[in-house]
Amino acid sequence: MPRVSVRIELRREHSRHGPAEGPWIRRRWIARTLGPPDPASLACVVDHRGEVRGWGLYGPESELTVRLLTFGSEAPPEGWLEARLAAALRARAALGLERQGTSGVREVNSEGDGLPGLVIDRYGPVRVLQITTAAMAARQGAIVAWLKEHAPGDIFVIHPQSAAEREGFVPEPVIAAGIERLAFAEHGIDFEVPAPPSQKTGAYFDQRENRRRIAELAAGHGGPLLDLGTHVGGFAIHAAAAGVTAVGVDQSAPALALAAANAARNGVAERCAWVRADLFGELDDPQLAGPFGTIVVDPPKIASSPRDLGRALKALRACLARVIPRLADDGFLVICSCSHHLGREHLDQALTGASSALWTRLLALGPGADHPVLPGHVEGEYLRVNVYQRRA
Ligand SMILES: C[S@@+](CC[C@H](N)C(=O)[O-])C[C@H]1O[C@@H](n2cnc3c(N)ncnc32)[C@H](O)[C@@H]1O
């Protein structure tokens, strides 16, 4: 039996909590907590009659007080952490991404792999672990030790400051000495990103399959591609490798410098241009005048809570109103959201609010299979990519 030192009693109105309600137990749903505030302990969640509803990781200072590991009365077995790490890595190996020319992979996707609070992104032989909860921070030593034994390679461990403050833990970062860049391949295209500390773990692997798909569409159309929020050149370089000219826009100068280097690395520098600009601004650089065969709008997370939704929609609508006139008549408009609160229907709304033309949605895309989602965990479904075309 696992060590149990915390018993969490749910309020009567939340007593029926099960898989459909997801893996998070919020502080306001809890009637009583019995046990010390120790994030290393396992929490046993019971209903108002004392019946066990599940077992999970304990965040004494978190609004998400328990992140469930199991539903029902059965406790996670001894060694659950190591067993789930092994299962996640086996599942990634089974995807066969290496055979598709890909060495940048999300190996652990938090709740989606039954490991809430832990992300592991692999860049070739280097792993970047991102820890976002006190419970996972308490297990950092065990995770690193397991990786060293079973998945050799250099390791970084990062903890976003906002998560450490919210969850109440003291980060213990690990920096792999002497590594300043992380190199990886994606469908045969080579990229480098800065080693931590940088954006996220370094790259945005969640868009991998979409970058390839959109490059195919762009090549089919033939017109140039505009990549707003290009980071290190993702959509633009995939399109250029497919024979299309591309312009990438970002507000980060270091990201754009790497985008240019990545284009050169893949022999497509002459088909790419890079513009430093605010994608929510005027976009008045002459290189952005168009017309473009494909326009990708991939902004940062602009709605962290439902309260942000109105402002996010307004900003996205204004950006779309500015770029739609630069899209060729039969071109593709790709609108992305990496905010759980900004759903597909909101992307539709932003588009129809920005343009009274007749639009049709061709594709509704999401992340690749290395970003699994636990059914019931709606917050885990954060990436939506809608592809539209205008009709006469
Ligand atoms: C979600 S990431 C885009 C990922 C990228 N499309 C890819 O495929 O890897 C958002 C990007 O937008 C950039 N960004 C954030 N705010 C911006 C702004 N106001 N204007 C332009 N770029 C911005 C960030 O630097 C980041 O590279």
Coordinates of C-alpha atoms and ligand atoms in Angstrom, one line a residue:
M1 CA 0.0 0.0 0.0
P2 CA 1.2 3.5 -0.7
R3 CA 2.0 5.9 2.1
V4 CA -1.2 7.7 3.0
S5 CA -1.2 10.6 5.3
V6 CA -3.9 12.8 3.8
R7 CA -7.6 12.1 3.7
I8 CA -9.7 14.5 1.7
E9 CA -13.5 14.6 2.3
L10 CA -15.6 16.0 -0.5
R11 CA -18.6 18.2 0.0
R12 CA -21.8 16.4 -0.5
E13 CA -22.5 18.2 -3.8
H14 CA -19.2 16.9 -5.3
S15 CA -19.4 13.5 -3.8
R16 CA -20.2 11.8 -7.1
H17 CA -16.9 12.8 -8.6
G18 CA -15.7 10.3 -11.2
P19 CA -13.7 10.0 -14.5
A20 CA -16.3 12.2 -16.4
E21 CA -15.6 15.1 -14.0
G22 CA -11.8 14.9 -14.8
P23 CA -8.8 14.4 -12.6
W24 CA -8.8 17.6 -10.6
I25 CA -10.3 18.1 -7.2
R26 CA -10.6 21.9 -6.5
R27 CA -10.1 23.3 -3.0
R28 CA -13.7 24.7 -2.8
W29 CA -15.1 21.2 -3.3
I30 CA -13.4 19.9 -0.1
A31 CA -15.3 19.7 3.2
R32 CA -12.4 18.5 5.4
T33 CA -8.7 17.6 5.1
L34 CA -7.1 15.2 7.6
G35 CA -3.3 15.0 7.6
P36 CA -0.3 17.2 7.3
P37 CA 0.4 19.6 4.4
D38 CA 3.0 17.3 2.8
P39 CA 3.1 17.2 -1.1
A40 CA 5.1 14.0 -0.9
S41 CA 2.1 12.1 0.5
L42 CA -0.7 10.5 -1.5
A43 CA -4.2 11.8 -0.9
C44 CA -7.2 9.5 -0.5
V45 CA -10.3 11.3 -1.7
V46 CA -13.6 10.2 0.0
D47 CA -17.2 11.2 -0.5
H48 CA -19.5 12.5 2.3
R49 CA -20.2 8.9 3.4
G50 CA -16.5 7.9 3.5
E51 CA -16.5 5.9 0.3
V52 CA -13.2 6.2 -1.6
R53 CA -13.6 8.1 -5.0
G54 CA -9.9 8.1 -6.0
W55 CA -6.3 8.6 -5.1
G56 CA -4.1 11.4 -6.1
L57 CA -1.2 13.8 -5.8
Y58 CA -1.6 16.4 -3.0
G59 CA -1.0 20.1 -3.5
P60 CA -1.6 21.6 0.0
E61 CA -1.3 25.2 -1.3
S62 CA -2.9 24.7 -4.7
E63 CA -6.4 25.6 -5.8
L64 CA -6.2 22.2 -7.5
T65 CA -5.7 20.4 -4.2
V66 CA -5.7 16.9 -5.6
R67 CA -4.7 15.7 -9.0
L68 CA -6.1 12.2 -9.2
L69 CA -4.0 9.2 -10.3
T70 CA -6.8 6.7 -10.0
F71 CA -10.6 6.7 -9.9
G72 CA -12.5 4.4 -7.5
S73 CA -11.3 2.6 -4.4
E74 CA -8.1 1.0 -5.8
A75 CA -4.9 2.8 -4.7
P76 CA -2.0 3.3 -7.1
P77 CA 0.4 0.4 -6.6
E78 CA 3.9 0.9 -5.1
G79 CA 6.1 2.0 -7.9
W80 CA 3.3 3.8 -9.9
L81 CA 5.6 6.7 -10.8
E82 CA 8.3 4.5 -12.4
A83 CA 5.6 2.3 -14.1
R84 CA 3.9 5.3 -15.6
L85 CA 7.2 6.8 -16.8
A86 CA 8.0 3.5 -18.5
A87 CA 4.6 3.2 -20.0
A88 CA 4.8 6.8 -21.5
L89 CA 8.2 6.2 -23.0
R90 CA 7.0 2.8 -24.5
A91 CA 3.9 4.5 -26.0
R92 CA 6.1 7.1 -27.7
A93 CA 8.5 4.5 -29.1
A94 CA 5.4 2.7 -30.5
L95 CA 4.4 5.8 -32.5
G96 CA 7.4 5.3 -34.8
L97 CA 8.2 9.0 -35.1
E98 CA 11.9 8.3 -35.5
R99 CA 11.1 6.4 -38.7
Q100 CA 9.3 9.6 -39.9
G101 CA 12.4 11.6 -39.5
T102 CA 11.4 13.1 -36.2
S103 CA 13.6 13.3 -33.1
G104 CA 11.7 16.0 -31.2
V105 CA 9.0 14.3 -29.2
R106 CA 6.8 14.9 -26.1
E107 CA 7.5 11.8 -24.1
V108 CA 5.3 12.7 -21.1
N109 CA 2.2 14.8 -21.3
S110 CA 1.2 15.4 -17.7
E111 CA -2.4 14.2 -17.0
G112 CA -2.5 12.6 -20.5
D113 CA 0.1 10.1 -19.3
G114 CA -1.2 9.8 -15.7
L115 CA 1.6 12.0 -14.5
P116 CA 0.0 15.3 -13.6
G117 CA 2.5 18.2 -13.2
L118 CA 5.2 16.6 -15.4
V119 CA 6.1 17.2 -19.0
I120 CA 9.1 15.7 -20.7
D121 CA 10.2 16.8 -24.1
R122 CA 13.0 15.0 -25.8
Y123 CA 15.3 16.8 -28.2
G124 CA 17.4 14.0 -29.7
P125 CA 19.6 12.8 -26.8
V126 CA 18.6 15.7 -24.5
R127 CA 15.5 15.7 -22.3
V128 CA 13.8 18.8 -20.8
L129 CA 11.6 18.1 -17.9
Q130 CA 9.0 20.8 -16.9
I131 CA 7.6 20.4 -13.4
T132 CA 4.6 22.5 -12.4
T133 CA 3.3 21.1 -9.1
A134 CA 4.5 20.7 -5.6
A135 CA 3.8 17.0 -5.7
M136 CA 5.9 16.4 -8.8
A137 CA 8.6 18.7 -7.4
A138 CA 8.7 16.5 -4.3
R139 CA 9.3 13.5 -6.6
Q140 CA 11.9 15.2 -8.9
G141 CA 14.8 13.2 -7.5
A142 CA 13.0 9.9 -8.2
I143 CA 12.1 10.9 -11.7
V144 CA 15.6 12.1 -12.6
A145 CA 17.1 8.9 -11.1
W146 CA 14.7 6.7 -13.1
L147 CA 15.6 8.5 -16.4
K148 CA 19.3 8.2 -15.7
E149 CA 18.9 4.5 -15.4
H150 CA 16.4 3.7 -18.1
A151 CA 16.7 6.6 -20.7
P152 CA 20.3 7.9 -20.7
G153 CA 21.0 11.4 -22.0
D154 CA 21.5 14.9 -20.7
I155 CA 18.7 16.4 -18.6
F156 CA 17.4 19.9 -17.9
V157 CA 14.7 20.4 -15.3
I158 CA 12.7 23.7 -15.4
H159 CA 9.9 25.0 -13.2
P160 CA 7.9 28.0 -14.5
Q161 CA 8.0 30.7 -11.9
S162 CA 4.3 31.3 -12.0
A163 CA 3.6 27.6 -11.2
A164 CA 6.1 27.6 -8.3
E165 CA 4.4 30.6 -6.8
R166 CA 0.9 29.3 -7.4
E167 CA 1.6 25.8 -6.1
G168 CA 3.9 26.8 -3.3
F169 CA 7.2 25.0 -4.0
V170 CA 10.8 26.0 -4.2
P171 CA 12.2 25.1 -7.6
E172 CA 15.4 23.1 -7.9
P173 CA 16.4 23.6 -11.6
V174 CA 18.9 21.3 -13.3
I175 CA 21.0 22.7 -16.1
A176 CA 22.9 20.4 -18.4
A177 CA 26.3 22.1 -18.5
G178 CA 27.7 23.3 -21.8
I179 CA 24.4 22.8 -23.8
E180 CA 23.2 26.1 -25.3
R181 CA 21.1 24.8 -28.1
L182 CA 18.7 21.9 -28.5
A183 CA 18.7 20.3 -31.9
F184 CA 15.9 18.1 -33.3
A185 CA 14.5 16.9 -36.6
E186 CA 10.8 17.1 -37.5
H187 CA 9.7 15.1 -40.6
G188 CA 13.2 15.4 -41.9
I189 CA 13.6 19.1 -41.3
D190 CA 16.3 20.2 -38.9
F191 CA 15.7 22.8 -36.1
E192 CA 17.6 24.3 -33.3
V193 CA 16.0 26.1 -30.3
P194 CA 17.7 27.8 -27.3
A195 CA 18.3 25.5 -24.3
P196 CA 16.4 26.5 -21.1
P197 CA 15.6 28.9 -19.8
S198 CA 13.6 29.9 -23.0
Q199 CA 10.0 29.6 -24.3
K200 CA 8.3 26.6 -22.8
T201 CA 10.8 23.6 -22.9
G202 CA 12.3 25.1 -26.1
A203 CA 10.0 24.2 -29.0
Y204 CA 6.3 23.7 -29.7
F205 CA 6.1 20.0 -30.6
D206 CA 2.3 20.1 -30.4
Q207 CA 2.1 21.7 -33.8
R208 CA 4.4 19.2 -35.5
E209 CA 1.8 17.4 -37.6
N210 CA 0.0 20.6 -38.5
R211 CA 3.2 22.2 -39.7
R212 CA 3.5 19.4 -42.2
R213 CA -0.2 19.4 -43.2
I214 CA -0.3 23.1 -43.7
A215 CA 2.9 23.0 -45.8
E216 CA 1.2 20.5 -48.1
L217 CA -1.8 22.8 -48.5
A218 CA 0.4 25.8 -49.1
A219 CA 2.3 23.9 -51.8
G220 CA -0.9 22.8 -53.4
H221 CA -2.0 26.5 -53.6
G222 CA 1.5 27.6 -54.6
G223 CA 1.2 31.2 -53.3
P224 CA 3.4 32.5 -50.5
L225 CA 2.8 31.7 -46.9
L226 CA 2.6 34.2 -44.0
D227 CA 3.5 32.7 -40.6
L228 CA 2.4 35.0 -37.8
G229 CA 3.9 33.9 -34.5
T230 CA 6.6 31.9 -36.3
H231 CA 8.9 31.3 -33.3
V232 CA 11.9 29.5 -34.7
G233 CA 10.4 29.4 -38.2
G234 CA 8.1 26.3 -37.9
F235 CA 5.3 26.7 -40.4
A236 CA 7.4 29.0 -42.7
I237 CA 10.3 26.5 -43.0
H238 CA 8.1 23.5 -43.6
A239 CA 6.4 25.5 -46.4
A240 CA 9.7 26.6 -47.8
A241 CA 10.9 23.0 -47.8
A242 CA 7.8 22.1 -49.8
G243 CA 8.8 24.8 -52.4
V244 CA 6.7 27.8 -51.2
T245 CA 8.1 31.2 -50.4
A246 CA 7.3 32.3 -46.8
V247 CA 7.4 35.3 -44.5
G248 CA 7.7 34.6 -40.7
V249 CA 6.7 37.2 -38.1
D250 CA 7.5 37.2 -34.4
Q251 CA 8.1 39.8 -31.8
S252 CA 11.1 37.9 -30.4
A253 CA 14.4 38.9 -32.0
P254 CA 16.3 35.8 -30.6
A255 CA 13.5 33.5 -32.0
L256 CA 13.8 35.2 -35.5
A257 CA 17.6 34.9 -35.5
L258 CA 17.2 31.1 -34.9
A259 CA 14.5 31.0 -37.6
A260 CA 16.9 32.5 -40.1
A261 CA 19.6 30.0 -39.0
N262 CA 17.1 27.1 -39.2
A263 CA 16.1 28.1 -42.8
A264 CA 19.8 28.2 -43.8
R265 CA 20.4 24.8 -42.1
N266 CA 17.7 23.3 -44.4
G267 CA 18.9 25.1 -47.5
V268 CA 15.7 27.2 -47.9
A269 CA 17.1 30.6 -46.7
E270 CA 16.4 32.2 -50.1
R271 CA 12.7 31.3 -50.0
C272 CA 12.2 32.8 -46.4
A273 CA 12.0 36.3 -45.1
W274 CA 11.7 37.3 -41.4
V275 CA 10.0 40.3 -40.0
R276 CA 10.0 41.5 -36.4
A277 CA 6.6 42.8 -35.6
D278 CA 3.6 42.7 -33.2
L279 CA 1.1 40.3 -34.8
F280 CA -1.7 42.3 -33.1
G281 CA -0.3 45.6 -34.5
E282 CA -0.5 47.3 -37.9
L283 CA 1.7 44.8 -39.8
D284 CA 2.7 47.6 -42.1
D285 CA 6.1 46.2 -43.2
P286 CA 5.9 46.1 -47.1
Q287 CA 6.9 42.3 -47.0
L288 CA 3.6 41.6 -45.3
A289 CA 1.4 43.3 -48.0
G290 CA 0.5 40.0 -49.8
P291 CA -1.4 38.5 -51.4
F292 CA -0.6 35.3 -49.6
G293 CA -1.8 31.8 -50.6
T294 CA -1.8 30.7 -46.9
I295 CA -1.9 32.8 -43.7
V296 CA -1.2 31.1 -40.4
V297 CA -2.2 33.0 -37.2
D298 CA -0.5 31.3 -34.2
P299 CA -0.6 33.7 -31.3
P300 CA 0.6 33.0 -27.7
K301 CA -1.9 32.0 -25.0
I302 CA -4.2 34.9 -25.0
A303 CA -7.0 33.6 -22.7
S304 CA -5.7 32.1 -19.4
S305 CA -9.2 32.2 -17.8
P306 CA -12.8 32.7 -18.9
R307 CA -12.5 36.4 -17.8
D308 CA -9.9 37.0 -20.6
L309 CA -12.2 35.7 -23.3
G310 CA -13.8 39.0 -24.4
R311 CA -10.4 40.7 -24.7
A312 CA -8.8 37.8 -26.5
L313 CA -11.6 37.6 -29.0
K314 CA -11.4 41.3 -29.7
A315 CA -7.6 41.1 -30.3
L316 CA -7.9 38.1 -32.6
R317 CA -10.8 39.7 -34.5
A318 CA -8.7 42.9 -35.1
C319 CA -5.7 40.8 -36.2
L320 CA -7.9 38.8 -38.6
A321 CA -9.6 42.0 -40.0
R322 CA -6.1 43.3 -40.8
V323 CA -4.8 40.1 -42.5
I324 CA -7.8 38.8 -44.4
P325 CA -7.5 41.4 -47.1
R326 CA -4.0 40.0 -47.8
L327 CA -5.3 36.5 -48.4
A328 CA -5.6 35.3 -52.1
D329 CA -9.3 34.5 -53.0
D330 CA -8.8 30.7 -52.9
G331 CA -6.2 30.8 -50.1
F332 CA -6.1 29.1 -46.8
L333 CA -6.6 30.8 -43.5
V334 CA -5.2 28.9 -40.5
I335 CA -6.3 30.1 -37.0
C336 CA -4.7 28.5 -34.0
S337 CA -5.5 28.7 -30.3
C338 CA -3.3 27.3 -27.5
S339 CA -5.7 28.6 -24.8
H340 CA -8.2 26.0 -23.5
H341 CA -10.7 28.8 -22.9
L342 CA -10.5 29.9 -26.6
G343 CA -12.3 27.0 -28.3
R344 CA -13.0 26.2 -31.9
E345 CA -16.4 28.0 -31.8
H346 CA -14.5 31.1 -30.6
L347 CA -12.2 30.9 -33.6
D348 CA -15.3 30.7 -35.8
Q349 CA -16.7 33.7 -34.0
A350 CA -13.5 35.8 -34.4
L351 CA -13.5 35.0 -38.1
T352 CA -17.1 35.8 -38.7
G353 CA -16.7 39.0 -36.6
A354 CA -13.8 40.1 -38.7
S355 CA -15.2 39.4 -42.1
S356 CA -18.7 39.2 -43.6
A357 CA -17.5 37.0 -46.5
L358 CA -18.7 33.4 -46.8
W359 CA -16.2 31.2 -45.2
T360 CA -16.0 27.4 -44.9
R361 CA -14.0 25.4 -42.4
L362 CA -11.9 22.6 -44.1
L363 CA -10.1 21.1 -41.2
A364 CA -10.3 21.1 -37.5
L365 CA -6.8 20.0 -36.3
G366 CA -5.2 19.3 -32.9
P367 CA -2.0 18.1 -31.5
G368 CA -0.2 14.9 -32.5
A369 CA -0.4 11.5 -30.8
D370 CA 2.5 12.3 -28.5
H371 CA 0.2 14.8 -26.7
P372 CA -2.4 12.3 -25.3
V373 CA -5.4 13.7 -23.4
L374 CA -7.2 12.0 -20.4
P375 CA -11.0 11.8 -21.3
G376 CA -12.8 14.1 -19.0
H377 CA -9.8 16.4 -18.6
V378 CA -11.2 19.3 -20.8
E379 CA -8.3 21.6 -19.7
G380 CA -5.9 19.1 -21.3
E381 CA -7.4 19.9 -24.7
Y382 CA -5.9 23.2 -25.4
L383 CA -4.6 23.2 -29.0
R384 CA -7.2 23.9 -31.7
V385 CA -6.2 24.7 -35.3
N386 CA -9.0 25.6 -37.7
V387 CA -8.3 25.8 -41.5
Y388 CA -10.7 28.0 -43.5
Q389 CA -11.3 29.0 -47.1
R390 CA -13.3 31.9 -48.5
R391 CA -16.1 31.1 -50.9
A392 CA -17.4 33.4 -53.6
Ligands
LIG1 C1 2.4 29.5 -29.8 S1 3.9 30.2 -30.2 C2 4.0 29.9 -31.9 C3 4.6 28.6 -32.3 C4 5.1 28.5 -33.7 N1 4.0 28.9 -34.7 C5 5.6 27.1 -34.1 O1 5.0 26.4 -35.0 O2 6.5 26.7 -33.4 C6 3.6 31.9 -30.2 C7 4.7 32.8 -30.8 O3 4.2 34.1 -30.8 C8 5.3 35.0 -30.4 N2 4.6 36.2 -29.9 C9 4.0 36.4 -28.7 N3 3.4 37.6 -28.7 C10 3.6 38.1 -29.9 C11 3.2 39.4 -30.5 N4 2.4 40.2 -29.9 N5 3.5 39.6 -31.8 C12 4.3 38.7 -32.5 N6 4.7 37.5 -32.0 C13 4.3 37.2 -30.7 C14 6.1 34.2 -29.4 O4 7.4 34.7 -29.4 C15 6.0 32.8 -30.0 O5 7.1 32.6 -30.8

